[in-house]
XYZ file of C-alpha atoms in Angstrom:
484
model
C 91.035 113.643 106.406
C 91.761 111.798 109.711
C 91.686 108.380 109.919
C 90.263 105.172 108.639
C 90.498 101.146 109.327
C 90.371 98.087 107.105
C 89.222 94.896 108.042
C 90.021 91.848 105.948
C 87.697 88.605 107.588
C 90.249 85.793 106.052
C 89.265 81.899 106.094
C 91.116 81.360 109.209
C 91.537 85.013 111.041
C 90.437 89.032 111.259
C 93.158 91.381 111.099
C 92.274 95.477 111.429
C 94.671 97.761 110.199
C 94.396 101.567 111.009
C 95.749 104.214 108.665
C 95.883 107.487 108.014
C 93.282 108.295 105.596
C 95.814 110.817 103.288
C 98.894 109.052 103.203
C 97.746 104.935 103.886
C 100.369 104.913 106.740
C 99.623 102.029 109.216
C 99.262 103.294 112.759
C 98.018 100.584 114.366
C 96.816 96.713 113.708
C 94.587 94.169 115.466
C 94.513 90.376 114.707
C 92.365 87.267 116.605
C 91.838 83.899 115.194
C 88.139 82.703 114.324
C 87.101 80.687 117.209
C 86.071 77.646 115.139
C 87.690 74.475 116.088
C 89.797 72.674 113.691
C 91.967 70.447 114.820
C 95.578 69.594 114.440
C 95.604 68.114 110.697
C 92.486 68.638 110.246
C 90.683 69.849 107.116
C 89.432 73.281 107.408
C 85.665 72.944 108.160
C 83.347 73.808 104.971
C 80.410 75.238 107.416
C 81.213 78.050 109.473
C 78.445 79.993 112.256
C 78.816 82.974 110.509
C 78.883 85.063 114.257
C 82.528 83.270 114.802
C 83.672 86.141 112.328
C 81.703 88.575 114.386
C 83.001 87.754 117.253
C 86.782 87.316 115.976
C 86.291 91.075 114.745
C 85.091 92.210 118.062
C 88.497 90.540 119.412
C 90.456 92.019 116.918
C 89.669 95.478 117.601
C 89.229 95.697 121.237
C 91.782 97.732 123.641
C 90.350 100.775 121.682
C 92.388 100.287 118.484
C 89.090 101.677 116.940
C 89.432 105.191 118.675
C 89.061 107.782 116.454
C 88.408 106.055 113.409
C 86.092 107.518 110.874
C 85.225 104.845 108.367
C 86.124 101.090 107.926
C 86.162 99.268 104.824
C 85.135 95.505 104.837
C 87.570 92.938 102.949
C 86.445 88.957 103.337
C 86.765 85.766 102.171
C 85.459 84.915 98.985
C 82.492 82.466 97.431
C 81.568 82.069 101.627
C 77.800 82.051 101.079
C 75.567 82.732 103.826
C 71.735 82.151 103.120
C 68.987 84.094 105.222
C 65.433 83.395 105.978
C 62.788 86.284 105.188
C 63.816 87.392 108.670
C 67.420 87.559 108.305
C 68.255 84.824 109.848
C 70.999 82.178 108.913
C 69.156 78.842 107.170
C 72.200 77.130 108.327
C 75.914 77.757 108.886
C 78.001 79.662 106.361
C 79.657 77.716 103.183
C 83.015 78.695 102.667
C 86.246 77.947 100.617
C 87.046 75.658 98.393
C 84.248 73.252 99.133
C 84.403 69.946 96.909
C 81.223 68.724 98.308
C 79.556 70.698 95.215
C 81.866 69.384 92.420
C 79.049 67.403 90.919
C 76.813 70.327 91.200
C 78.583 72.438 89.132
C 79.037 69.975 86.615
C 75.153 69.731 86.542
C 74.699 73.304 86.344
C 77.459 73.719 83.147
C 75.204 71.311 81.504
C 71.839 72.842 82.709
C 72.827 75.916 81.198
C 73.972 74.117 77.760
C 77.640 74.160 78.277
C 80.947 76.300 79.105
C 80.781 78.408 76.413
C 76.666 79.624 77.498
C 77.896 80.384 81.345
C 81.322 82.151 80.048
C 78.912 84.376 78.142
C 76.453 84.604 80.404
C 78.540 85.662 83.841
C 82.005 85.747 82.618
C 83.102 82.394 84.286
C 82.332 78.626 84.357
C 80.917 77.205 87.922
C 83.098 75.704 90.154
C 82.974 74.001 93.127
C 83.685 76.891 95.112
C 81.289 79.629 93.939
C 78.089 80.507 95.194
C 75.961 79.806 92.617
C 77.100 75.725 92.847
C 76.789 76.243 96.467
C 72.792 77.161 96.086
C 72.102 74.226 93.751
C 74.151 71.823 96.177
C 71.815 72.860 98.572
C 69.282 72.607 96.693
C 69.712 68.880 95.753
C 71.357 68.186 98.900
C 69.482 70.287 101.549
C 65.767 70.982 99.950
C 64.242 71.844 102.747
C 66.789 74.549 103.697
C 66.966 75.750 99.915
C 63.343 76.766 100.654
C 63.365 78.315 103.416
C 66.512 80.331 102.200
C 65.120 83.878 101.135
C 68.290 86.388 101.119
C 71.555 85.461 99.451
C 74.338 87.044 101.176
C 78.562 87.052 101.002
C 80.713 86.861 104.038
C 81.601 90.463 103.086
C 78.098 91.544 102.407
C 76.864 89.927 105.793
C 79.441 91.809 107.645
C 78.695 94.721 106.224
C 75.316 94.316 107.191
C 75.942 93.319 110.551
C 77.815 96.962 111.278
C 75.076 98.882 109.956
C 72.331 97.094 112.865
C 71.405 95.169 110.244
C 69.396 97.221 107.732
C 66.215 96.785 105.666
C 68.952 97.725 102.610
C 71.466 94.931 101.894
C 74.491 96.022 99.496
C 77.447 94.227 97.954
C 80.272 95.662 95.211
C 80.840 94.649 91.877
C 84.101 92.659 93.008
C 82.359 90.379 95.649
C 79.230 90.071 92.970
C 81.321 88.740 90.440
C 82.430 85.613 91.832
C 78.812 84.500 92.952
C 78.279 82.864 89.252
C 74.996 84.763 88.801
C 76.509 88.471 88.289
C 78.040 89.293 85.206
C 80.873 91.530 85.301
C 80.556 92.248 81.268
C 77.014 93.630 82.054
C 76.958 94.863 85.373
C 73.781 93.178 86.501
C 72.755 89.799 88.066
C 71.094 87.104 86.747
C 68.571 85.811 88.756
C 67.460 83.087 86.152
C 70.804 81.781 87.229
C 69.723 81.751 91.074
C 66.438 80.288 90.021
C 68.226 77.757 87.679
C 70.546 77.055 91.133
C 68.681 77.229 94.232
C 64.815 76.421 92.462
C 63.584 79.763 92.714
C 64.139 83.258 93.282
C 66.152 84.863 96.355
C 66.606 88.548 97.258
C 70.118 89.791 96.418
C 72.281 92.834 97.805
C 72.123 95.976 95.932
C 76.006 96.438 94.167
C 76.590 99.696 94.898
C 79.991 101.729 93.260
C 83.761 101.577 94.116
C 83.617 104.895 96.291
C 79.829 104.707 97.471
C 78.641 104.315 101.404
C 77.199 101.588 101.944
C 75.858 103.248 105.401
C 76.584 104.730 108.287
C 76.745 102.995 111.950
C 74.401 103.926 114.418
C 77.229 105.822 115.875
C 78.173 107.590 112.847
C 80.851 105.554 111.460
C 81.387 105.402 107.638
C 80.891 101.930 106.388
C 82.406 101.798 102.402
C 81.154 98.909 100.049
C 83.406 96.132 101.020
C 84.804 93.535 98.495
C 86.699 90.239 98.032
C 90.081 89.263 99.338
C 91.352 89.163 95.805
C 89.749 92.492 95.029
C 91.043 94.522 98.125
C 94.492 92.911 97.859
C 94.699 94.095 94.389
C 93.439 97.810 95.738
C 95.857 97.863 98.638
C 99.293 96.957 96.182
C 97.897 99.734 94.170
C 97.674 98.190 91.140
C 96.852 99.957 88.156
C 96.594 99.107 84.235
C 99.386 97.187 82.846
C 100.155 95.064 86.519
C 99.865 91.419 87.278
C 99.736 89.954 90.096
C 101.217 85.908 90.141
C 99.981 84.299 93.259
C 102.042 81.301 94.886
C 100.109 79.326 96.935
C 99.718 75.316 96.941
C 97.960 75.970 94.000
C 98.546 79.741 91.531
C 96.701 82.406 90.026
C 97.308 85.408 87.880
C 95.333 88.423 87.569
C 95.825 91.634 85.794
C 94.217 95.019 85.394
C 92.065 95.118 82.403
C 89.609 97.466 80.570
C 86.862 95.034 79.489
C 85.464 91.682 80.810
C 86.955 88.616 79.280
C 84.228 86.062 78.135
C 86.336 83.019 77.818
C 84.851 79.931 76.087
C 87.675 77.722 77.173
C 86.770 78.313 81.009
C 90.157 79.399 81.671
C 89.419 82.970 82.568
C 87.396 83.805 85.311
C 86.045 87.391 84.588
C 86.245 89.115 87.715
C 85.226 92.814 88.355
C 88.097 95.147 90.902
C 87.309 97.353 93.301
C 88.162 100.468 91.237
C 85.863 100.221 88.724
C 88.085 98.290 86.310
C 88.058 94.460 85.742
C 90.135 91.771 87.198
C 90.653 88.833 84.346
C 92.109 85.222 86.783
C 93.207 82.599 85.259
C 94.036 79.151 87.988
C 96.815 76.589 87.915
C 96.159 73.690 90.254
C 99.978 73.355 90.539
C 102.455 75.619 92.031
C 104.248 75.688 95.388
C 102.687 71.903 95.997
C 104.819 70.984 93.090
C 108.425 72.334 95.233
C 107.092 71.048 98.140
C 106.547 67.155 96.549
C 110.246 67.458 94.970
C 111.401 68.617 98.185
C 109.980 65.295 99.908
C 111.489 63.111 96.955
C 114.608 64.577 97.368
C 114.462 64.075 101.534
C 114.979 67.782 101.925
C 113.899 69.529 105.171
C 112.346 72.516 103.710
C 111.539 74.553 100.283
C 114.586 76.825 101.551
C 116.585 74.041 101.306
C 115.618 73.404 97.822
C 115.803 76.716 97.040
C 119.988 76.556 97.856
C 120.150 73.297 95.474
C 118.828 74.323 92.556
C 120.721 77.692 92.532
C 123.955 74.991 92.239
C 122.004 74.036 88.945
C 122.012 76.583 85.480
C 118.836 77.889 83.360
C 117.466 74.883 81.580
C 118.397 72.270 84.562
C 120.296 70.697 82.055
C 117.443 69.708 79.777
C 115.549 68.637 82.792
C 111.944 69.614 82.480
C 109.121 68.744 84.909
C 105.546 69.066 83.816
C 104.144 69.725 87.444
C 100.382 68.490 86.778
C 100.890 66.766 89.692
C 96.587 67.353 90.744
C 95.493 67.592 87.071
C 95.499 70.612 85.499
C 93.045 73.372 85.121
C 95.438 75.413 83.268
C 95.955 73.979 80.423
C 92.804 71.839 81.046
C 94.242 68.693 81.683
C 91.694 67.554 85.063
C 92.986 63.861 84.654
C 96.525 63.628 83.870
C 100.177 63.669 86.151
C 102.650 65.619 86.033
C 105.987 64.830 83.799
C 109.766 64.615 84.017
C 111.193 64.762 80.874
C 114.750 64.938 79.327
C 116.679 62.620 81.634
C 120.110 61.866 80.584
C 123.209 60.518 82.568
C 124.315 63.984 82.729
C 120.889 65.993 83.953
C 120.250 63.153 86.580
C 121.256 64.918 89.757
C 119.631 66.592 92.320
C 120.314 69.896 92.081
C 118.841 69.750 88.180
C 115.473 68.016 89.615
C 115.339 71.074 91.758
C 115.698 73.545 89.637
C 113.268 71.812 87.147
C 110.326 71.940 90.066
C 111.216 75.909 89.724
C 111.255 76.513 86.471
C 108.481 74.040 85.965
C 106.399 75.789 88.581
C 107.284 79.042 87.031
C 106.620 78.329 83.366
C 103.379 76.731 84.372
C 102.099 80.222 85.480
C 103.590 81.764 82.868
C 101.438 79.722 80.776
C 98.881 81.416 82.644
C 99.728 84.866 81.989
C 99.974 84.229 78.136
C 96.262 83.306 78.645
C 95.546 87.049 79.322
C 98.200 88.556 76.807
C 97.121 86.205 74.362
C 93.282 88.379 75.142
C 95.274 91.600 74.709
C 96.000 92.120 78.357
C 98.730 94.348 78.826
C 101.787 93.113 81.140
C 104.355 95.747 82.041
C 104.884 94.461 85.755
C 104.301 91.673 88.136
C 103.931 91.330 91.486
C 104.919 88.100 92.767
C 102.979 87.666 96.444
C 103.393 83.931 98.588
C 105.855 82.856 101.093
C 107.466 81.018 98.377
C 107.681 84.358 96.573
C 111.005 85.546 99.079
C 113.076 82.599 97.818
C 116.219 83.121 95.675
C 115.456 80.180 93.304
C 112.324 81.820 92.430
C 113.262 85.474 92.416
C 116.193 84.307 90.238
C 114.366 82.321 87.739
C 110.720 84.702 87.719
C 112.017 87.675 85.515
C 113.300 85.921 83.011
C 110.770 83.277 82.611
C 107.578 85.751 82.828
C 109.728 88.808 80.631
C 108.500 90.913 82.762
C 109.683 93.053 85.423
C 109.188 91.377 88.961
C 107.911 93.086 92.163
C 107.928 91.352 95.606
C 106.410 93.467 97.764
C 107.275 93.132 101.229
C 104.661 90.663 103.508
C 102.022 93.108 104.781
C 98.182 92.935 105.610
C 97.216 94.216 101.907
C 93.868 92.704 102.083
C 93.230 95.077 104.961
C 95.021 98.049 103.869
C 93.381 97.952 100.497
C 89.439 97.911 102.563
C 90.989 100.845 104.459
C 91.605 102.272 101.262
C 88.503 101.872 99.949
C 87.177 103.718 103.177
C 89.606 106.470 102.454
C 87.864 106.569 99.283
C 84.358 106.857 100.554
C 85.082 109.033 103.457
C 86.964 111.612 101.205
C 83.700 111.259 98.407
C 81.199 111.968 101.137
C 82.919 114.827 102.515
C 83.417 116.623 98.758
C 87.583 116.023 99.361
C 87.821 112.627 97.018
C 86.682 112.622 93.237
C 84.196 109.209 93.058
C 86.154 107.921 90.172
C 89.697 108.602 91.581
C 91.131 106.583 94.115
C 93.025 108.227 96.989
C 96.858 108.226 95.989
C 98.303 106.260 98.543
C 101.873 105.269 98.936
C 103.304 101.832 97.780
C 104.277 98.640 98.945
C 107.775 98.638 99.817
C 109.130 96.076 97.865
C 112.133 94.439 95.731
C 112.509 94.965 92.439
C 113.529 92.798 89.878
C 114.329 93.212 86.059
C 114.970 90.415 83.345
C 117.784 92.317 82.207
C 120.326 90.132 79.900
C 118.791 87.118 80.746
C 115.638 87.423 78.802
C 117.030 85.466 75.873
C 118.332 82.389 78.441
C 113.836 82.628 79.610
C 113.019 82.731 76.570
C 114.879 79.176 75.806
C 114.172 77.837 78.894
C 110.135 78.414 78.140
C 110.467 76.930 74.727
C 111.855 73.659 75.980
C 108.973 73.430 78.778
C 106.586 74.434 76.086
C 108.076 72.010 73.363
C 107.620 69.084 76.348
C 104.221 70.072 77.225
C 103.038 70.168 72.901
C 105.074 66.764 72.723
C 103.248 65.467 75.767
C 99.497 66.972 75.826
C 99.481 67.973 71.791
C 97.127 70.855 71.437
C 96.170 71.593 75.297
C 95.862 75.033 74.694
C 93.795 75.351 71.623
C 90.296 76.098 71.947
């Protein structure tokens, strides 16, 4: 079919990844830091001029790494909300990440809807500070005069879409990007602009969600432009996940999502309901606790690095001893424990040493998200496979500890751009559909991460003990947590 890019705008950097539309090869990549100024230490900004992605894309692909291409697929940040005017014009710079400004507006909007349980059912997810639709009624109580004047509601995704089109009359989004705003319900497949209104004080125009393999348009110069989606969603596309695969996510703080049929409406607020970019759903459920949990026993133990914890607690067994550390070191969102600390439990003469501490931040971290994925089996999610992504994902304490712990068979793919490669896909997808070559409901077939494999093999029993002592500490500790 020729060949195809992907694009993935992250928080902090573009990188453009060319393939080969049939077989997903990469044949050439592109990369260029935003030019917004943060400096050393520094928090990453919350408002971002929405052009410093443009212009970091133009960057990325200059020195004709574009040549040739026939499509690109669009793969950005998500919950980075950009309001327009009725002209198209940005109301003010972009909100992005994380932001914690707008944790009292989402507790305002759980109770202006009548509680958890009404948004679960209503959009598939309770607001949080980060998504959109807390975003809009921040603004609104924050910003009033901009809330008014704030017409079009866009996604970083969405607005880069647009902005390689020439900026059309038509705005579009996917069903991945639309179900993190907060006013799109994955379950349904529509929005819910009483949710906008309820957010912002009164209605906005919102992108069209247009299908998995659809065009959203072509360029001026006839280049392909597919429907875009999330991080999380293209990531998830370019793995090549499929029914019965997780994906356990180690950053500071973790996630877990898994292929699934059906939404999940969650009372408890644990799951967030999330649509893919296949078609399928994309159930998350959060911890607020994983790698920052090795990297504050690390400190404590006056070690240099989390390699170097890694070495120690491979001198220690399964079960550190009876050590076991609660790591609710921020609260916890999973189990929903926002106010407590984390907790070190079964110290005796023999289990106080270092290299038992250090393997109880592992297995702690570890059992922590595999609280997580019970969350989703426990909704009938089928687990046959993992795939463990994060830097802390390569080291041996963790690979060693992972498939026994989760009873699952552990993949670490090898580190690659698959935010980008899974937009390419997805322009793969679209090219193939509008040429008659590519079925609209079947993905291209493209081939898989290189990656390690690892199997629980005869230690499943030794996991399965080592999990019952965390969980016996955690019911001891926070009885009931997980009911609902």
């Amino acid at each position: 079919m020729g060949i195809v890019a992907g694009l993935d705008s992250s928080p902090d950097f573009t990188r453009i990844v060319v393939c080969d539309a049939d077989t997903g090869a990469v044949l050439r990549q592109g990369y260029a830091p935003h030019p917004v100024d943060t400096p050393d230490g520094a928090a990453r900004p919350s408002d971002v001029d929405p052009q410093a992605w443009l212009l970091s894309l133009g960057e990325a692909a200059g020195g004709g790494l574009l040549e040739g291409v026939q499509a690109i697929g669009v793969s950005a940040q998500q919950n980075a909300l950009v309001p327009l005017d009725a002209q198209g014009n940005t109301v003010r710079p972009a909100m992005v990440g994380g932001d914690k400004r707008a944790q009292v507006a989402a507790a305002d909007l759980i109770d202006a809807l009548g509680g958890r349980e009404a948004w679960a059912q209503a959009v598939g997810c309770v607001p949080q500070a980060a998504q959109p639709v807390t975003k809009l009624r921040w603004l609104a109580k924050t910003e009033p005069e901009n809330a008014r004047r704030t017409a079009v509601l866009l996604q970083a995704h969405d607005w880069l879409v647009w902005q390689l089109l020439g900026r059309p009359v038509r705005r579009t989004t996917d069903r991945g990007g639309a179900s993190g705003t907060g006013y799109w319900s994955a379950a349904t497949g529509g929005y819910r602009p009483d949710l906008v209104e309820l957010a912002l004080g009164h209605q906005a125009m919102l992108p069209d969600v247009i299908g998995p393999s659809d065009a959203a348009g072509t360029t001026p110069e006839g280049l392909l432009i597919s429907a875009g989606t999330g991080e999380t969603m293209a990531a998830a596309f370019g793995l090549g996940l499929g029914f019965g695969d997780a994906v356990v996510s180690l950053g500071a703080s973790g996630s877990v999502m898994a292929v699934h049929t059906e939404a999940l409406a969650d009372t408890s607020g644990m799951i967030t309901s999330l649509a893919d970019a296949t078609g399928m759903h994309l159930p998350v459920v959060t911890t607020l606790n994983a790698v920052r949990a090795l990297r504050g026993t690390a400190e404590l133990l006056g070690l240099a690095d989390l390699e170097a914890l890694s070495d120690l607690a491979m001198k220690s067994t399964p079960g550190s001893h009876g050590l076991v550390m609660l790591p609710y070191l921020e609260g916890e969102r999973t189990p929903n424990l926002p106010h407590t600390a984390g907790t070190l439990a079964g110290l005796r003469r023999e289990s106080m040493k270092a290299e038992h501490l250090a393997r109880a931040a592992f297995e702690g971290m570890l059992c922590g998200l595999a609280d997580a994925l019970d969350v989703l089996r426990n909704r009938g999610v089928e687990v046959r496979r993992i795939f463990l992504l994060g830097q802390a994902a390569e080291l041996p304490a963790v690979q060693a500890a992972a498939p026994m712990l989760f009873g699952a068979q552990v993949v670490v793919p090898q580190p690659a751009d698959y935010a980008a490669i899974g937009a390419a896909r997805q322009a793969a997808w679209a090219l193939g559909v509008s040429q008659g070559t590519l079925d609209p409901r079947t993905p291209p077939v493209w081939q898989g991460a290189a990656a390690q494999v690892l199997e629980p093999g005869d230690e499943l029993a030794v996991g399965q003990a080592v999990r019952q002592q965390f969980v016996s500490v955690r019911e001891q500790t926070h009885p009931g947590a997980f009911r609902v």
